[in-house]
Structure formats: C-alpha cells, structure tokens
mmCIF file of C-alpha atoms in Angstrom:
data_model
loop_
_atom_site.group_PDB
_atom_site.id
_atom_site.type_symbol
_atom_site.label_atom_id
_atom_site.label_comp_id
_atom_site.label_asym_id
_atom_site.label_seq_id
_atom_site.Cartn_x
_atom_site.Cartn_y
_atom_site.Cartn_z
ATOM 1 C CA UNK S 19 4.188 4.921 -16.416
ATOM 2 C CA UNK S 20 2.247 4.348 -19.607
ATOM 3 C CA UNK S 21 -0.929 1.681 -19.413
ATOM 4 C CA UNK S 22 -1.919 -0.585 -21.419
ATOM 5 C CA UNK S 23 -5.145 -0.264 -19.761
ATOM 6 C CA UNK S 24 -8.232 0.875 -21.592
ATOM 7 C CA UNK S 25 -12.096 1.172 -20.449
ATOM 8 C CA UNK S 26 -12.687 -2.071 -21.649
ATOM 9 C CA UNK S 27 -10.143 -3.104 -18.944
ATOM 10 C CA UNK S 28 -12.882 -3.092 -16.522
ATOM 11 C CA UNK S 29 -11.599 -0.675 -14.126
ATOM 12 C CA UNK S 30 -14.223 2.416 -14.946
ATOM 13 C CA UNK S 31 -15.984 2.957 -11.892
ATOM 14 C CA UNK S 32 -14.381 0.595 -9.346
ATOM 15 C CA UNK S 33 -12.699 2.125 -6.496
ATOM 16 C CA UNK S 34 -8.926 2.003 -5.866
ATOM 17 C CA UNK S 35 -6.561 2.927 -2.624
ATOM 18 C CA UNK S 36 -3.166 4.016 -3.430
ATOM 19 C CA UNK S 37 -0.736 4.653 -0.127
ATOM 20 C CA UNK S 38 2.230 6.492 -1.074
ATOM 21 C CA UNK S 39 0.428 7.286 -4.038
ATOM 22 C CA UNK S 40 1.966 10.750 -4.300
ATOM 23 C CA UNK S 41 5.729 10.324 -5.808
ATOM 24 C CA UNK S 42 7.455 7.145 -7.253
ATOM 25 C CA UNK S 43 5.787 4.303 -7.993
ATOM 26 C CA UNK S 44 2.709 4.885 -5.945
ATOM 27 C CA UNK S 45 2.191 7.728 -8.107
ATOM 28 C CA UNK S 46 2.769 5.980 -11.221
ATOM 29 C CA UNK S 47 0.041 3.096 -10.141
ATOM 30 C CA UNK S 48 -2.622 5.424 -9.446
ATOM 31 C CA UNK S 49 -1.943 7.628 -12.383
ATOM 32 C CA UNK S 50 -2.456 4.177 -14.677
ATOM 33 C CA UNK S 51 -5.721 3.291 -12.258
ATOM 34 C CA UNK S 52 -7.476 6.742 -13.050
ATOM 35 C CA UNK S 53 -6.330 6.307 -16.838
ATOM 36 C CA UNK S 54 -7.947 3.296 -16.429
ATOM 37 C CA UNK S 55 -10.849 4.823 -15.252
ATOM 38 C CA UNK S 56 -10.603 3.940 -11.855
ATOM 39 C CA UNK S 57 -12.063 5.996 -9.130
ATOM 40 C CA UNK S 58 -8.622 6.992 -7.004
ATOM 41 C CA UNK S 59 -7.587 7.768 -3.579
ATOM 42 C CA UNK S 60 -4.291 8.581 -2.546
ATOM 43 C CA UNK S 61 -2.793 8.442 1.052
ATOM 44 C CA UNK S 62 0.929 10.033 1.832
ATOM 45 C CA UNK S 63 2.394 11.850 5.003
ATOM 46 C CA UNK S 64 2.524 15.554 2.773
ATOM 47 C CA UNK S 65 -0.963 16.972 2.559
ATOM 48 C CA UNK S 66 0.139 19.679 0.230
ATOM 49 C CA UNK S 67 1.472 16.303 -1.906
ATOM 50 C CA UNK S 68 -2.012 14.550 -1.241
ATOM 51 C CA UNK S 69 -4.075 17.501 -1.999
ATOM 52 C CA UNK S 70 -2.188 17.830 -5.911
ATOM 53 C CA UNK S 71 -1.860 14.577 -6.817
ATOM 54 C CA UNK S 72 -5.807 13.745 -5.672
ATOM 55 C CA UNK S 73 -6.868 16.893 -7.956
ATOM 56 C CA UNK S 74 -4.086 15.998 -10.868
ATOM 57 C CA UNK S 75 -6.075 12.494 -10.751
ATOM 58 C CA UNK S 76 -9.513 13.873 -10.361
ATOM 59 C CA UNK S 77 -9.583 11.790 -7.069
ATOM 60 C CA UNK S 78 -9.400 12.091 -3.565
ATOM 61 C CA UNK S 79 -6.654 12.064 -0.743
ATOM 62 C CA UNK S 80 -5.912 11.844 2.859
ATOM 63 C CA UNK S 81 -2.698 12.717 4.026
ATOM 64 C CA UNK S 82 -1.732 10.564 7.244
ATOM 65 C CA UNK S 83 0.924 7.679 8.089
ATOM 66 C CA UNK S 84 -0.202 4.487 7.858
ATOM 67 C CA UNK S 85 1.615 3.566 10.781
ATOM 68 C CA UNK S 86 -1.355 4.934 12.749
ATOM 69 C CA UNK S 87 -3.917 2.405 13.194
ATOM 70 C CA UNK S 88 -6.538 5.367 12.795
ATOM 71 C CA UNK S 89 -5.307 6.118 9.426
ATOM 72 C CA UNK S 90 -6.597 3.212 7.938
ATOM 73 C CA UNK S 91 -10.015 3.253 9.427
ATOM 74 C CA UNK S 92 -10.215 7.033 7.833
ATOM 75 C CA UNK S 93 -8.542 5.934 4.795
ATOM 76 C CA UNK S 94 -11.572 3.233 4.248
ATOM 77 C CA UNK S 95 -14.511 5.261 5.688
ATOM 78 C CA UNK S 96 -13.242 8.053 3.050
ATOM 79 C CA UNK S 97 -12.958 5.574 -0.127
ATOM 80 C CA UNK S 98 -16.493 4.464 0.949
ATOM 81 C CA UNK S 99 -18.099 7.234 1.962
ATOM 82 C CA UNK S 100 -17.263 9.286 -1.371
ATOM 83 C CA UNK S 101 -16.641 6.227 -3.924
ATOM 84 C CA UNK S 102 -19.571 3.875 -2.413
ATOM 85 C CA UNK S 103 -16.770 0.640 -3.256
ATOM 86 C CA UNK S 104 -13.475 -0.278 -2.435
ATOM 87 C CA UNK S 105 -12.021 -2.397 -4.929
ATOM 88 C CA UNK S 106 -8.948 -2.171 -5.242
ATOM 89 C CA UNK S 107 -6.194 -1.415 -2.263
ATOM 90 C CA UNK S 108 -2.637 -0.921 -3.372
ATOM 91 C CA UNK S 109 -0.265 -0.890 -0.093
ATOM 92 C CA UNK S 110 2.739 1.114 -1.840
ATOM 93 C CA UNK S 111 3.856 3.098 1.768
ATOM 94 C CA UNK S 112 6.878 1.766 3.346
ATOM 95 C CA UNK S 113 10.158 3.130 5.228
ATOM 96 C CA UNK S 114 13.619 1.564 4.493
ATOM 97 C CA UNK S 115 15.090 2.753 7.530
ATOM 98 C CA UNK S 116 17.029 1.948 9.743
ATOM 99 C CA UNK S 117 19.901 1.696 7.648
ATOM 100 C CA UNK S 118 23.314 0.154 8.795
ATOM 101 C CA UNK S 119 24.594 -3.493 10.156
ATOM 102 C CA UNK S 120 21.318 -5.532 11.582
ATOM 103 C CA UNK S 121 23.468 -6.005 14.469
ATOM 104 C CA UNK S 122 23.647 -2.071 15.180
ATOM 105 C CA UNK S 123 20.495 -1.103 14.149
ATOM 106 C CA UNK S 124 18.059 1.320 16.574
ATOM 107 C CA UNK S 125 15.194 -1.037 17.870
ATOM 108 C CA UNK S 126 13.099 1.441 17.867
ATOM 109 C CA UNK S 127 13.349 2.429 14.025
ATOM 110 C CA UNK S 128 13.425 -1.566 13.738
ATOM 111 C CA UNK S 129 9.727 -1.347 15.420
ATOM 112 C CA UNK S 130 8.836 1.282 13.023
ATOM 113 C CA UNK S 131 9.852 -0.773 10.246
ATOM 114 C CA UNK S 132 7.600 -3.421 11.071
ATOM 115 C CA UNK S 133 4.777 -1.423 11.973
ATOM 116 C CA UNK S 134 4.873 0.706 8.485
ATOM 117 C CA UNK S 135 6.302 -2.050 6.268
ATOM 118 C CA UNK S 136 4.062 -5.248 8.289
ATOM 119 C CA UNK S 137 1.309 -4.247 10.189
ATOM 120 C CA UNK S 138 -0.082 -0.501 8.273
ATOM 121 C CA UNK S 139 -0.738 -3.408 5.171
ATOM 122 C CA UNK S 140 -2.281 -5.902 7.088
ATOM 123 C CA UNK S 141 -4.200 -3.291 9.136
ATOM 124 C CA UNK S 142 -4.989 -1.641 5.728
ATOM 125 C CA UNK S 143 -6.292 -5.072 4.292
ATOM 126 C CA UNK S 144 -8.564 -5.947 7.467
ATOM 127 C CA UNK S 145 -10.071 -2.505 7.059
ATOM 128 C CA UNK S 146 -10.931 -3.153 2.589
ATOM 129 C CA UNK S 147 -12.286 -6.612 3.433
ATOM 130 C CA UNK S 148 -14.056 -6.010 6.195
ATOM 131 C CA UNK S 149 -15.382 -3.105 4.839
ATOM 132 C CA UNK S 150 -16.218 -4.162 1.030
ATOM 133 C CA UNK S 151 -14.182 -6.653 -0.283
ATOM 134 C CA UNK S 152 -15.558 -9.588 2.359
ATOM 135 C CA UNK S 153 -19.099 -9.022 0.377
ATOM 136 C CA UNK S 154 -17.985 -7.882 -2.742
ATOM 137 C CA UNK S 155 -14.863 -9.436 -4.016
ATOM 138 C CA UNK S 156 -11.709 -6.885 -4.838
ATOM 139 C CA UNK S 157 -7.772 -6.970 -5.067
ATOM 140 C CA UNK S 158 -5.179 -6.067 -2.632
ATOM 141 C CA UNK S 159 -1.687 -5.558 -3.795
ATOM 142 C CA UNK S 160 1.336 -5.085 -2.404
ATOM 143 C CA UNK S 161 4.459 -3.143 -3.538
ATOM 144 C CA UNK S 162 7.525 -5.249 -2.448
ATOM 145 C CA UNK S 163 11.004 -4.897 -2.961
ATOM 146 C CA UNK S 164 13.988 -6.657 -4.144
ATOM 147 C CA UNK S 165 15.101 -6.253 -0.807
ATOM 148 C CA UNK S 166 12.151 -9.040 -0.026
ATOM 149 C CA UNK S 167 14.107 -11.989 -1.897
ATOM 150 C CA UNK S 168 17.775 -11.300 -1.182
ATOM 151 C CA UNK S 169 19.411 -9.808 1.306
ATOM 152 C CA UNK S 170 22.115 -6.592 0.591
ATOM 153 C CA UNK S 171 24.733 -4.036 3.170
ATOM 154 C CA UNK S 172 23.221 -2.207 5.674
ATOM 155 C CA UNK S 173 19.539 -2.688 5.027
ATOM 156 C CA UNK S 174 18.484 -5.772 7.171
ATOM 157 C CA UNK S 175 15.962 -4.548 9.201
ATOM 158 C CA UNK S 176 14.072 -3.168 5.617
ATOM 159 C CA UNK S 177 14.333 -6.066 3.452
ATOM 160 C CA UNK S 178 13.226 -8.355 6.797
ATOM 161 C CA UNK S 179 10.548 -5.961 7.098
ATOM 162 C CA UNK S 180 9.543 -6.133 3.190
ATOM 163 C CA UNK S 181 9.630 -9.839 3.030
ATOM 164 C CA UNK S 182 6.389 -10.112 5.067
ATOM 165 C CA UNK S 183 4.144 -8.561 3.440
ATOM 166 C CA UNK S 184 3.982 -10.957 -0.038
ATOM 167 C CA UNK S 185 3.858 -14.040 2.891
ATOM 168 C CA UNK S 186 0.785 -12.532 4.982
ATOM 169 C CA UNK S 187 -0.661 -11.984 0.937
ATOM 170 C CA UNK S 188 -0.708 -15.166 0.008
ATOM 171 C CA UNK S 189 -1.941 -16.663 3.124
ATOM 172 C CA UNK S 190 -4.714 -14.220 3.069
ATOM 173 C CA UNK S 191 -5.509 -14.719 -0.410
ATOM 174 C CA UNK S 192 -5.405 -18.709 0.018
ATOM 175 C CA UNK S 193 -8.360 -18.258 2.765
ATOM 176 C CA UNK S 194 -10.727 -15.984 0.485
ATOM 177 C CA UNK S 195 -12.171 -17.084 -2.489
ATOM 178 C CA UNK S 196 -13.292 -13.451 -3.863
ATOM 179 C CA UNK S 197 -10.329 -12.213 -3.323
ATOM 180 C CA UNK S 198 -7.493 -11.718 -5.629
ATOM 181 C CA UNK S 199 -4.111 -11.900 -4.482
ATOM 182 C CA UNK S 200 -1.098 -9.979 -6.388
ATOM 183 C CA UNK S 201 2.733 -10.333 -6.187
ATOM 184 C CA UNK S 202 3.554 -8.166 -8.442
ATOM 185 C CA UNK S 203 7.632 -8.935 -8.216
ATOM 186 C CA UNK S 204 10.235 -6.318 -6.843
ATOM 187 C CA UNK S 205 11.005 -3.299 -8.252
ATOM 188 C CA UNK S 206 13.991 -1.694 -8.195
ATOM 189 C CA UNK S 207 13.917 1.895 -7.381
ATOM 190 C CA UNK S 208 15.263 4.843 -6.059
ATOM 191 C CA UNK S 209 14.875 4.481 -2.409
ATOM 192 C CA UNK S 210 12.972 7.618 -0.460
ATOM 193 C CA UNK S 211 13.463 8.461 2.673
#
C-alpha cells in the first residue's frame, strides 16, 4: 500500500492501534500510518508476527486475541503507557468462520464470530474513548467487508457478523461530537483463516 500521506498530513506524533496489523490489510494500514508518521501499535494472535512487524514499523506490539476482553484493556494501557495518546484505533481483526449453510453452522464458532467480529471492536472502542479519545477527540475505524452489504454461499454467520460493526460505528459516532467516525467501504480480499 503506497500513501498519499505526508507529514503535513497531520499524523506525526499521534498515536494509532492497528489489530491484525501484522499481514493483509492490517499490515498495509499501519505501514501507511507510520509513513505517515504515526506512532504505531500492532495487535495479532502470532507474537513472533507482532514482534517483526512492531520493529519493521519502529512501533510497538502485543500479541493477544481480541476476543479476550483483557486484551483490549492491555492493548490501551500499552498505547498509553508508551505513546502518552491514543488517536487513532483501527479494528482490522476478524474471523470468517464458520463457513458452510447458516442453517448448519456450529453455534459455537457462530458465538465466536460475534464475539471477534462484534463485541472485540466495540470492547476495543469503549477502552480508546474512555481512555483518551472521550477528552481528546480521535478516530476509530473499522475494516468491513463486502460480506457486510450482500450476502454470498456458505458464509452467513461472517457477513452477519461483519455487518455490525459499521451499524454500532455510526451510532457511536452520531453520540460524540469529537469523535470521527469512518466507513471506509468493503474490501475485497483474500480471506485468512
């Protein structure tokens, strides 16, 4: 991902989240955040993955799953602790499992799918604007999917998962005036498991 972000963007020095930062396009957004001169933490399941991609971006990491409600607590105390700000959150993590007809699918991987895809960015979100962004303004975005505005074979329980988050955003957003909401559309992608 090439940006066409520069210092004058406004980005040196603010603080950014990335989860799933370490492959795809997690990786990609907080690549263009520290060439923007962002200050960038990452947050994926491998922390071999977390610990190069944090030093390839001069950053930070903390490997975890944000479907543990600790995660995010650590995740925010970190980004404070050694940043001082928290600016920017991107929620990038998700699962696309289970996979198969809605009617077949494992309610227990269905329950995952909510908690990773639904709550981990809400949770995530709490945890920014309680912790900086109430006081200091920031952005939150969200990484959807395709699978948020159609529906496609054997991938119900993701794409009802995925079309959450961009709802709980904008009702969020509409309720905070220093806060900046983003929808940034749906890429398409390779999906990983």
């Amino acid at each position: 991902m090439t940006s066409s972000y520069g210092p004058s963007c406004g980005l040196r020095g603010r603080a950014a989240v990335v989860t799933g930062g370490t492959r795809g396009i997690g990786r990609a957004v907080a690549e263009a955040l520290a060439a923007a001169g962002a200050l960038v933490c990452v947050s994926a399941r491998d922390p071999d993955e977390v610990r190069r991609t944090a030093a390839g971006l001069g950053g930070i990491g903390l490997a975890g799953s944000v479907a543990e409600p600790e995660h995010a607590r650590e995740l925010t105390r970190l980004a404070l602790t050694e940043f001082g700000r928290l600016d920017i959150l991107v929620n990038n993590a998700a699962t696309n499992r289970p996979y198969g007809p809605l009617m077949d699918a494992d309610l227990g991987l269905w329950r995952e799918a909510f908690t990773v895809n639904v709550e981990a960015p809400l949770r995530l979100t709490q945890c920014a604007w309680r912790g900086w962004m109430r006081e200091h303004g920031g952005s939150v975005i969200n990484i959807c999917t395709e699978g948020a505005a159609h529906v496609g074979p054997h991938v119900g329980a993701y794409g009802t998962s995925r079309r959450s988050p961009p709802g709980c955003h904008w009702d969020a957003s509409a309720s905070r005036g220093t806060w900046r909401a983003r929808c940034c559309g749906w890429p398409r992608t390779r999906r990983s498991g």
